[in-house]
Amino acid sequence: MTSVVGKSVRIDQLFAGGPTRSFEFFPPKSSDELVTLSSTLHDLEALSPSFVSVTYRGGRESRQRTFDLVTDIQRDGHLVTMAHLICVGHRRAEMREILENYQSAGVANVMALGGDIPEEPDLVASDFTHAIDLVELALEIGNFSIGVAAHPLGHPRSVDLASDRRHLAAKLELAHFAVTQFFFELRDWTNLVGELDELGVTKPVLPGIMPVTTLSGVARMAHMGAAVPPSLIERLENAQYAGGASAVRAEGVAAAIELCQQLLDAGAPGLHFYTLNRSTATREIHEALYGSDGVRRP
């Protein structure tokens, strides 16, 4: 395995320095997507994020694309990286090899996820049932800083919200921090953190941020388990009536800025931006929050 030199910094050690700022990307599948991502990385690297993460959808090709992108960023040496991993469809020996390869490359952070259940599960062998199984293996193998997923409105497959919170609390007993699915109201995050606190868990829960920039995006986000509140839909519809698509986009970004400000005021340990490999909206939000010098605006 080729040695990779880069920033081998644990994310859980960054929180002591104040709220973090992080960006999430997905591996490109084509040369055009690679060009777009390269431009986005160049733009967002200038904002000095605390770390960046790279998603993984499962399958050998996706696994290699994720590894290549993570190690390319790691090798560049300017950014702290976090690699996403999923337990669905993996044998224990295979996952051990993946983790050991990341460890050898100097990647200090992994995001342990359950992953989507395949349509034909009998065709995909797996030694893991839940994300917590992957957390345990990562702790066994190396000195990783481990993140897990949190769903403010509850995981779509959860029986109820109480069982969802107990499951998340169990993961956070072992993992070091959580990153939430995107959401749109402050109370979604404060309720989640408060419920975890009642279960004795106080580890950092990073809110996930994704602005709604089109009305068609409302339905897509609801399908992903993040219902857009009626008040925000009304704002977007009013913007559409007043100024069309550009006004909708501006209103969606403005709403995201407001939410970020509320979260930071409420003590959020950082902000995690789902970029979709695009930089414009993220840069606009970042500029409103931090200006050009990276110092938070009141």
Short mmCIF file of C-alpha atoms in Angstrom, two decimals:
data_model
loop_
_atom_site.label_atom_id
_atom_site.label_comp_id
_atom_site.label_asym_id
_atom_site.label_seq_id
_atom_site.Cartn_x
_atom_site.Cartn_y
_atom_site.Cartn_z
CA MET A 1 0.00 0.00 0.00
CA THR A 2 1.41 3.39 -1.02
CA SER A 3 2.16 5.60 1.94
CA VAL A 4 0.16 8.83 2.03
CA VAL A 5 1.43 11.89 3.83
CA GLY A 6 -1.08 14.43 5.08
CA LYS A 7 -2.92 15.92 8.02
CA SER A 8 -3.48 13.01 10.40
CA VAL A 9 -5.62 14.99 12.85
CA ARG A 10 -8.46 13.52 14.92
CA ILE A 11 -11.75 15.36 14.54
CA ASP A 12 -12.76 14.80 18.15
CA GLN A 13 -9.72 16.83 19.20
CA LEU A 14 -10.84 19.81 17.12
CA PHE A 15 -13.96 20.62 19.13
CA ALA A 16 -11.96 22.08 22.02
CA GLY A 17 -10.94 24.91 19.68
CA GLY A 18 -14.51 26.10 19.14
CA PRO A 19 -17.21 25.37 16.55
CA THR A 20 -15.94 23.44 13.54
CA ARG A 21 -16.79 24.02 9.88
CA SER A 22 -16.86 20.98 7.61
CA PHE A 23 -17.85 20.09 4.06
CA GLU A 24 -19.09 16.82 2.60
CA PHE A 25 -18.39 15.57 -0.93
CA PHE A 26 -19.15 12.46 -2.96
CA PRO A 27 -16.70 10.68 -5.30
CA PRO A 28 -17.09 11.64 -8.97
CA LYS A 29 -18.16 8.96 -11.44
CA SER A 30 -17.14 10.75 -14.65
CA SER A 31 -14.51 13.14 -15.96
CA ASP A 32 -17.06 15.98 -15.98
CA GLU A 33 -17.95 15.31 -12.35
CA LEU A 34 -14.25 15.26 -11.51
CA VAL A 35 -13.76 18.69 -13.07
CA THR A 36 -16.69 20.05 -11.05
CA LEU A 37 -15.42 18.53 -7.81
CA SER A 38 -11.87 19.78 -8.38
CA SER A 39 -13.19 23.32 -8.81
CA THR A 40 -15.37 22.97 -5.71
CA LEU A 41 -12.50 21.65 -3.60
CA HIS A 42 -10.32 24.54 -4.74
CA ASP A 43 -13.01 27.08 -3.83
CA LEU A 44 -13.88 25.60 -0.45
CA GLU A 45 -10.33 24.83 0.63
CA ALA A 46 -9.80 28.60 0.70
CA LEU A 47 -12.38 28.78 3.53
CA SER A 48 -10.06 26.73 5.79
CA PRO A 49 -12.57 24.08 6.87
CA SER A 50 -11.90 22.07 10.00
CA PHE A 51 -12.30 18.86 7.99
CA VAL A 52 -13.93 17.38 4.90
CA SER A 53 -15.75 14.08 4.51
CA VAL A 54 -16.26 11.77 1.55
CA THR A 55 -19.33 9.59 1.13
CA TYR A 56 -19.53 5.91 0.20
CA ARG A 57 -22.54 4.13 -1.29
CA GLY A 58 -21.30 0.54 -1.21
CA GLY A 59 -19.89 -1.81 -3.81
CA ARG A 60 -16.29 -2.37 -4.86
CA GLU A 61 -16.16 0.46 -7.42
CA SER A 62 -17.69 2.98 -5.03
CA ARG A 63 -15.35 1.84 -2.28
CA GLN A 64 -12.31 2.45 -4.47
CA ARG A 65 -13.58 5.85 -5.61
CA THR A 66 -14.07 6.90 -2.00
CA PHE A 67 -10.64 5.63 -1.00
CA ASP A 68 -8.97 7.35 -3.94
CA LEU A 69 -10.64 10.70 -3.24
CA VAL A 70 -9.94 10.56 0.50
CA THR A 71 -6.29 9.68 0.00
CA ASP A 72 -5.84 12.24 -2.79
CA ILE A 73 -7.10 14.97 -0.45
CA GLN A 74 -5.03 13.52 2.39
CA ARG A 75 -1.91 13.45 0.22
CA ASP A 76 -2.36 17.11 -0.70
CA GLY A 77 -1.78 17.84 2.97
CA HIS A 78 -4.01 20.88 3.42
CA LEU A 79 -7.22 19.32 4.72
CA VAL A 80 -8.23 16.91 7.47
CA THR A 81 -10.24 14.04 5.96
CA MET A 82 -12.98 11.68 7.12
CA ALA A 83 -13.89 8.56 5.14
CA HIS A 84 -17.44 7.22 5.17
CA LEU A 85 -17.90 3.47 5.59
CA ILE A 86 -21.03 1.34 5.55
CA CYS A 87 -21.48 -2.04 7.16
CA VAL A 88 -24.13 -3.39 4.77
CA GLY A 89 -22.68 -5.85 2.25
CA HIS A 90 -19.27 -6.29 3.87
CA ARG A 91 -17.55 -9.27 5.42
CA ARG A 92 -15.56 -8.62 8.57
CA ALA A 93 -12.21 -9.46 6.94
CA GLU A 94 -12.96 -7.11 4.06
CA MET A 95 -13.89 -4.25 6.37
CA ARG A 96 -10.80 -4.87 8.47
CA GLU A 97 -8.68 -4.51 5.33
CA ILE A 98 -10.43 -1.26 4.40
CA LEU A 99 -9.84 0.22 7.84
CA GLU A 100 -6.22 -0.92 7.92
CA ASN A 101 -5.63 0.69 4.52
CA TYR A 102 -7.04 3.98 5.77
CA GLN A 103 -4.92 3.74 8.89
CA SER A 104 -1.80 3.10 6.81
CA ALA A 105 -2.63 6.12 4.65
CA GLY A 106 -2.79 8.39 7.69
CA VAL A 107 -6.56 8.86 7.63
CA ALA A 108 -7.50 9.36 11.27
CA ASN A 109 -11.28 9.76 10.95
CA VAL A 110 -14.09 7.50 9.76
CA MET A 111 -17.86 7.85 9.63
CA ALA A 112 -19.49 4.54 10.57
CA LEU A 113 -22.84 4.10 8.83
CA GLY A 114 -25.33 1.30 8.50
CA GLY A 115 -26.01 1.90 4.82
CA ASP A 116 -29.10 1.27 2.74
CA ILE A 117 -30.52 -2.23 2.78
CA PRO A 118 -30.12 -3.77 -0.71
CA GLU A 119 -33.25 -4.69 -2.65
CA GLU A 120 -32.11 -8.33 -2.74
CA PRO A 121 -30.35 -8.76 0.61
CA ASP A 122 -29.80 -12.50 0.11
CA LEU A 123 -27.37 -11.66 -2.69
CA VAL A 124 -25.18 -9.48 -0.50
CA ALA A 125 -23.36 -11.20 2.33
CA SER A 126 -22.64 -9.12 5.42
CA ASP A 127 -21.10 -9.81 8.80
CA PHE A 128 -22.52 -6.58 10.22
CA THR A 129 -26.05 -5.80 11.32
CA HIS A 130 -25.82 -2.23 12.59
CA ALA A 131 -23.42 0.71 12.44
CA ILE A 132 -22.42 0.06 16.05
CA ASP A 133 -20.79 -3.19 14.87
CA LEU A 134 -18.59 -1.16 12.55
CA VAL A 135 -17.77 1.30 15.35
CA GLU A 136 -16.57 -1.60 17.49
CA LEU A 137 -14.34 -2.92 14.71
CA ALA A 138 -12.84 0.52 14.00
CA LEU A 139 -12.02 0.92 17.69
CA GLU A 140 -10.41 -2.51 17.71
CA ILE A 141 -8.22 -1.84 14.69
CA GLY A 142 -6.83 1.64 15.16
CA ASN A 143 -6.78 4.99 16.84
CA PHE A 144 -9.62 6.39 14.75
CA SER A 145 -11.85 9.29 15.61
CA ILE A 146 -15.28 7.89 14.79
CA GLY A 147 -18.44 9.68 13.77
CA VAL A 148 -21.93 8.21 13.47
CA ALA A 149 -25.15 9.39 11.87
CA ALA A 150 -28.01 11.02 13.74
CA HIS A 151 -31.51 11.73 12.47
CA PRO A 152 -33.24 14.62 14.29
CA LEU A 153 -36.67 13.40 13.18
CA GLY A 154 -35.78 9.75 13.71
CA HIS A 155 -34.31 7.21 11.28
CA PRO A 156 -36.88 6.20 8.62
CA ARG A 157 -36.56 2.56 9.70
CA SER A 158 -36.91 3.24 13.42
CA VAL A 159 -39.88 1.76 15.24
CA ASP A 160 -40.39 5.01 17.12
CA LEU A 161 -38.45 8.08 18.21
CA ALA A 162 -37.63 6.68 21.66
CA SER A 163 -35.98 3.56 20.22
CA ASP A 164 -34.13 5.71 17.69
CA ARG A 165 -32.66 7.80 20.49
CA ARG A 166 -31.66 4.74 22.51
CA HIS A 167 -29.92 3.28 19.47
CA LEU A 168 -28.09 6.56 18.80
CA ALA A 169 -27.09 6.84 22.46
CA ALA A 170 -25.62 3.33 22.31
CA LYS A 171 -23.56 4.28 19.25
CA LEU A 172 -22.33 7.45 20.95
CA GLU A 173 -21.26 5.54 24.02
CA LEU A 174 -18.50 4.17 21.77
CA ALA A 175 -18.13 6.71 18.96
CA HIS A 176 -16.72 10.20 19.43
CA PHE A 177 -19.31 12.44 17.75
CA ALA A 178 -22.38 12.41 15.52
CA VAL A 179 -23.34 14.25 12.34
CA THR A 180 -27.03 14.78 11.69
CA GLN A 181 -29.13 14.42 8.60
CA PHE A 182 -30.00 17.89 7.32
CA PHE A 183 -32.99 19.60 8.93
CA PHE A 184 -34.60 23.03 8.88
CA GLU A 185 -35.69 24.10 12.36
CA LEU A 186 -33.55 24.82 15.41
CA ARG A 187 -35.79 22.77 17.68
CA ASP A 188 -34.99 19.63 15.67
CA TRP A 189 -31.38 19.85 16.85
CA THR A 190 -32.06 21.13 20.37
CA ASN A 191 -34.64 18.40 20.96
CA LEU A 192 -32.21 15.73 19.76
CA VAL A 193 -29.38 16.99 21.96
CA GLY A 194 -31.71 17.33 24.94
CA GLU A 195 -33.03 13.79 24.54
CA LEU A 196 -29.51 12.40 24.31
CA ASP A 197 -28.55 14.35 27.41
CA GLU A 198 -31.42 12.70 29.28
CA LEU A 199 -29.88 9.36 28.28
CA GLY A 200 -26.52 10.44 29.69
CA VAL A 201 -24.85 11.18 26.34
CA THR A 202 -23.18 14.56 25.87
CA LYS A 203 -20.80 13.96 22.97
CA PRO A 204 -20.79 16.52 20.13
CA VAL A 205 -23.67 16.37 17.65
CA LEU A 206 -22.81 18.30 14.50
CA PRO A 207 -25.84 19.71 12.69
CA GLY A 208 -26.01 18.91 8.99
CA ILE A 209 -26.87 21.83 6.72
CA MET A 210 -28.33 21.77 3.20
CA PRO A 211 -30.22 24.78 1.84
CA VAL A 212 -33.42 24.25 -0.14
CA THR A 213 -32.77 26.18 -3.34
CA THR A 214 -35.64 24.93 -5.53
CA LEU A 215 -39.28 24.10 -4.90
CA SER A 216 -38.74 20.70 -6.50
CA GLY A 217 -36.12 20.06 -3.83
CA VAL A 218 -38.84 20.07 -1.17
CA ALA A 219 -40.22 16.72 -2.30
CA ARG A 220 -36.75 15.20 -2.72
CA MET A 221 -35.75 16.16 0.80
CA ALA A 222 -38.97 14.77 2.26
CA HIS A 223 -38.20 11.49 0.47
CA MET A 224 -34.80 11.49 2.19
CA GLY A 225 -36.47 11.76 5.61
CA ALA A 226 -36.03 15.50 6.14
CA ALA A 227 -39.44 17.10 5.80
CA VAL A 228 -39.35 20.80 4.96
CA PRO A 229 -41.57 22.73 7.44
CA PRO A 230 -44.67 24.49 6.04
CA SER A 231 -43.33 27.89 7.09
CA LEU A 232 -40.25 27.45 4.89
CA ILE A 233 -42.30 26.10 1.99
CA GLU A 234 -44.48 29.22 2.23
CA ARG A 235 -41.38 31.44 2.12
CA LEU A 236 -40.14 29.66 -0.98
CA GLU A 237 -43.53 29.80 -2.70
CA ASN A 238 -43.82 33.52 -1.98
CA ALA A 239 -40.34 34.01 -3.41
CA GLN A 240 -41.31 32.05 -6.53
CA TYR A 241 -44.34 34.28 -7.02
CA ALA A 242 -42.34 37.46 -6.48
CA GLY A 243 -39.17 36.72 -8.40
CA GLY A 244 -39.02 33.24 -9.89
CA ALA A 245 -36.32 30.63 -9.51
CA SER A 246 -33.53 33.04 -8.57
CA ALA A 247 -35.64 34.46 -5.75
CA VAL A 248 -36.41 30.95 -4.48
CA ARG A 249 -32.73 30.15 -4.40
CA ALA A 250 -31.89 33.37 -2.54
CA GLU A 251 -34.65 32.72 0.00
CA GLY A 252 -33.46 29.16 0.57
CA VAL A 253 -29.91 30.33 1.21
CA ALA A 254 -31.18 33.08 3.53
CA ALA A 255 -33.16 30.51 5.53
CA ALA A 256 -30.06 28.32 5.85
CA ILE A 257 -28.03 31.30 7.09
CA GLU A 258 -30.67 32.04 9.72
CA LEU A 259 -30.66 28.42 10.89
CA CYS A 260 -26.86 28.35 11.11
CA GLN A 261 -26.84 31.52 13.18
CA GLN A 262 -29.46 30.08 15.52
CA LEU A 263 -27.52 26.84 15.89
CA LEU A 264 -24.26 28.57 16.73
CA ASP A 265 -26.04 30.83 19.21
CA ALA A 266 -27.54 27.69 20.81
CA GLY A 267 -24.09 26.18 21.30
CA ALA A 268 -23.77 23.82 18.34
CA PRO A 269 -20.25 22.32 18.20
CA GLY A 270 -19.97 23.17 14.52
CA LEU A 271 -21.71 23.11 11.15
CA HIS A 272 -21.46 20.31 8.58
CA PHE A 273 -22.40 21.35 5.03
CA TYR A 274 -23.74 18.88 2.48
CA THR A 275 -22.25 20.50 -0.63
CA LEU A 276 -23.45 18.10 -3.36
CA ASN A 277 -20.02 18.86 -4.86
CA ARG A 278 -21.02 22.48 -5.52
CA SER A 279 -19.47 25.46 -3.81
CA THR A 280 -21.67 28.49 -4.51
CA ALA A 281 -24.40 28.13 -1.87
CA THR A 282 -21.94 26.93 0.77
CA ARG A 283 -19.65 29.89 0.08
CA GLU A 284 -22.58 32.31 0.36
CA ILE A 285 -23.63 30.88 3.71
CA HIS A 286 -20.05 30.84 4.96
CA GLU A 287 -19.51 34.45 3.87
CA ALA A 288 -22.64 35.57 5.72
CA LEU A 289 -21.57 33.76 8.89
CA TYR A 290 -17.83 34.37 8.88
CA GLY A 291 -17.00 37.05 6.31
CA SER A 292 -13.81 36.91 4.30
CA ASP A 293 -11.55 36.62 7.34
CA GLY A 294 -13.17 33.50 8.82
CA VAL A 295 -14.32 35.31 11.97
CA ARG A 296 -17.94 34.74 12.91
CA ARG A 297 -20.24 37.71 12.41
CA PRO A 298 -22.61 38.63 15.26
#
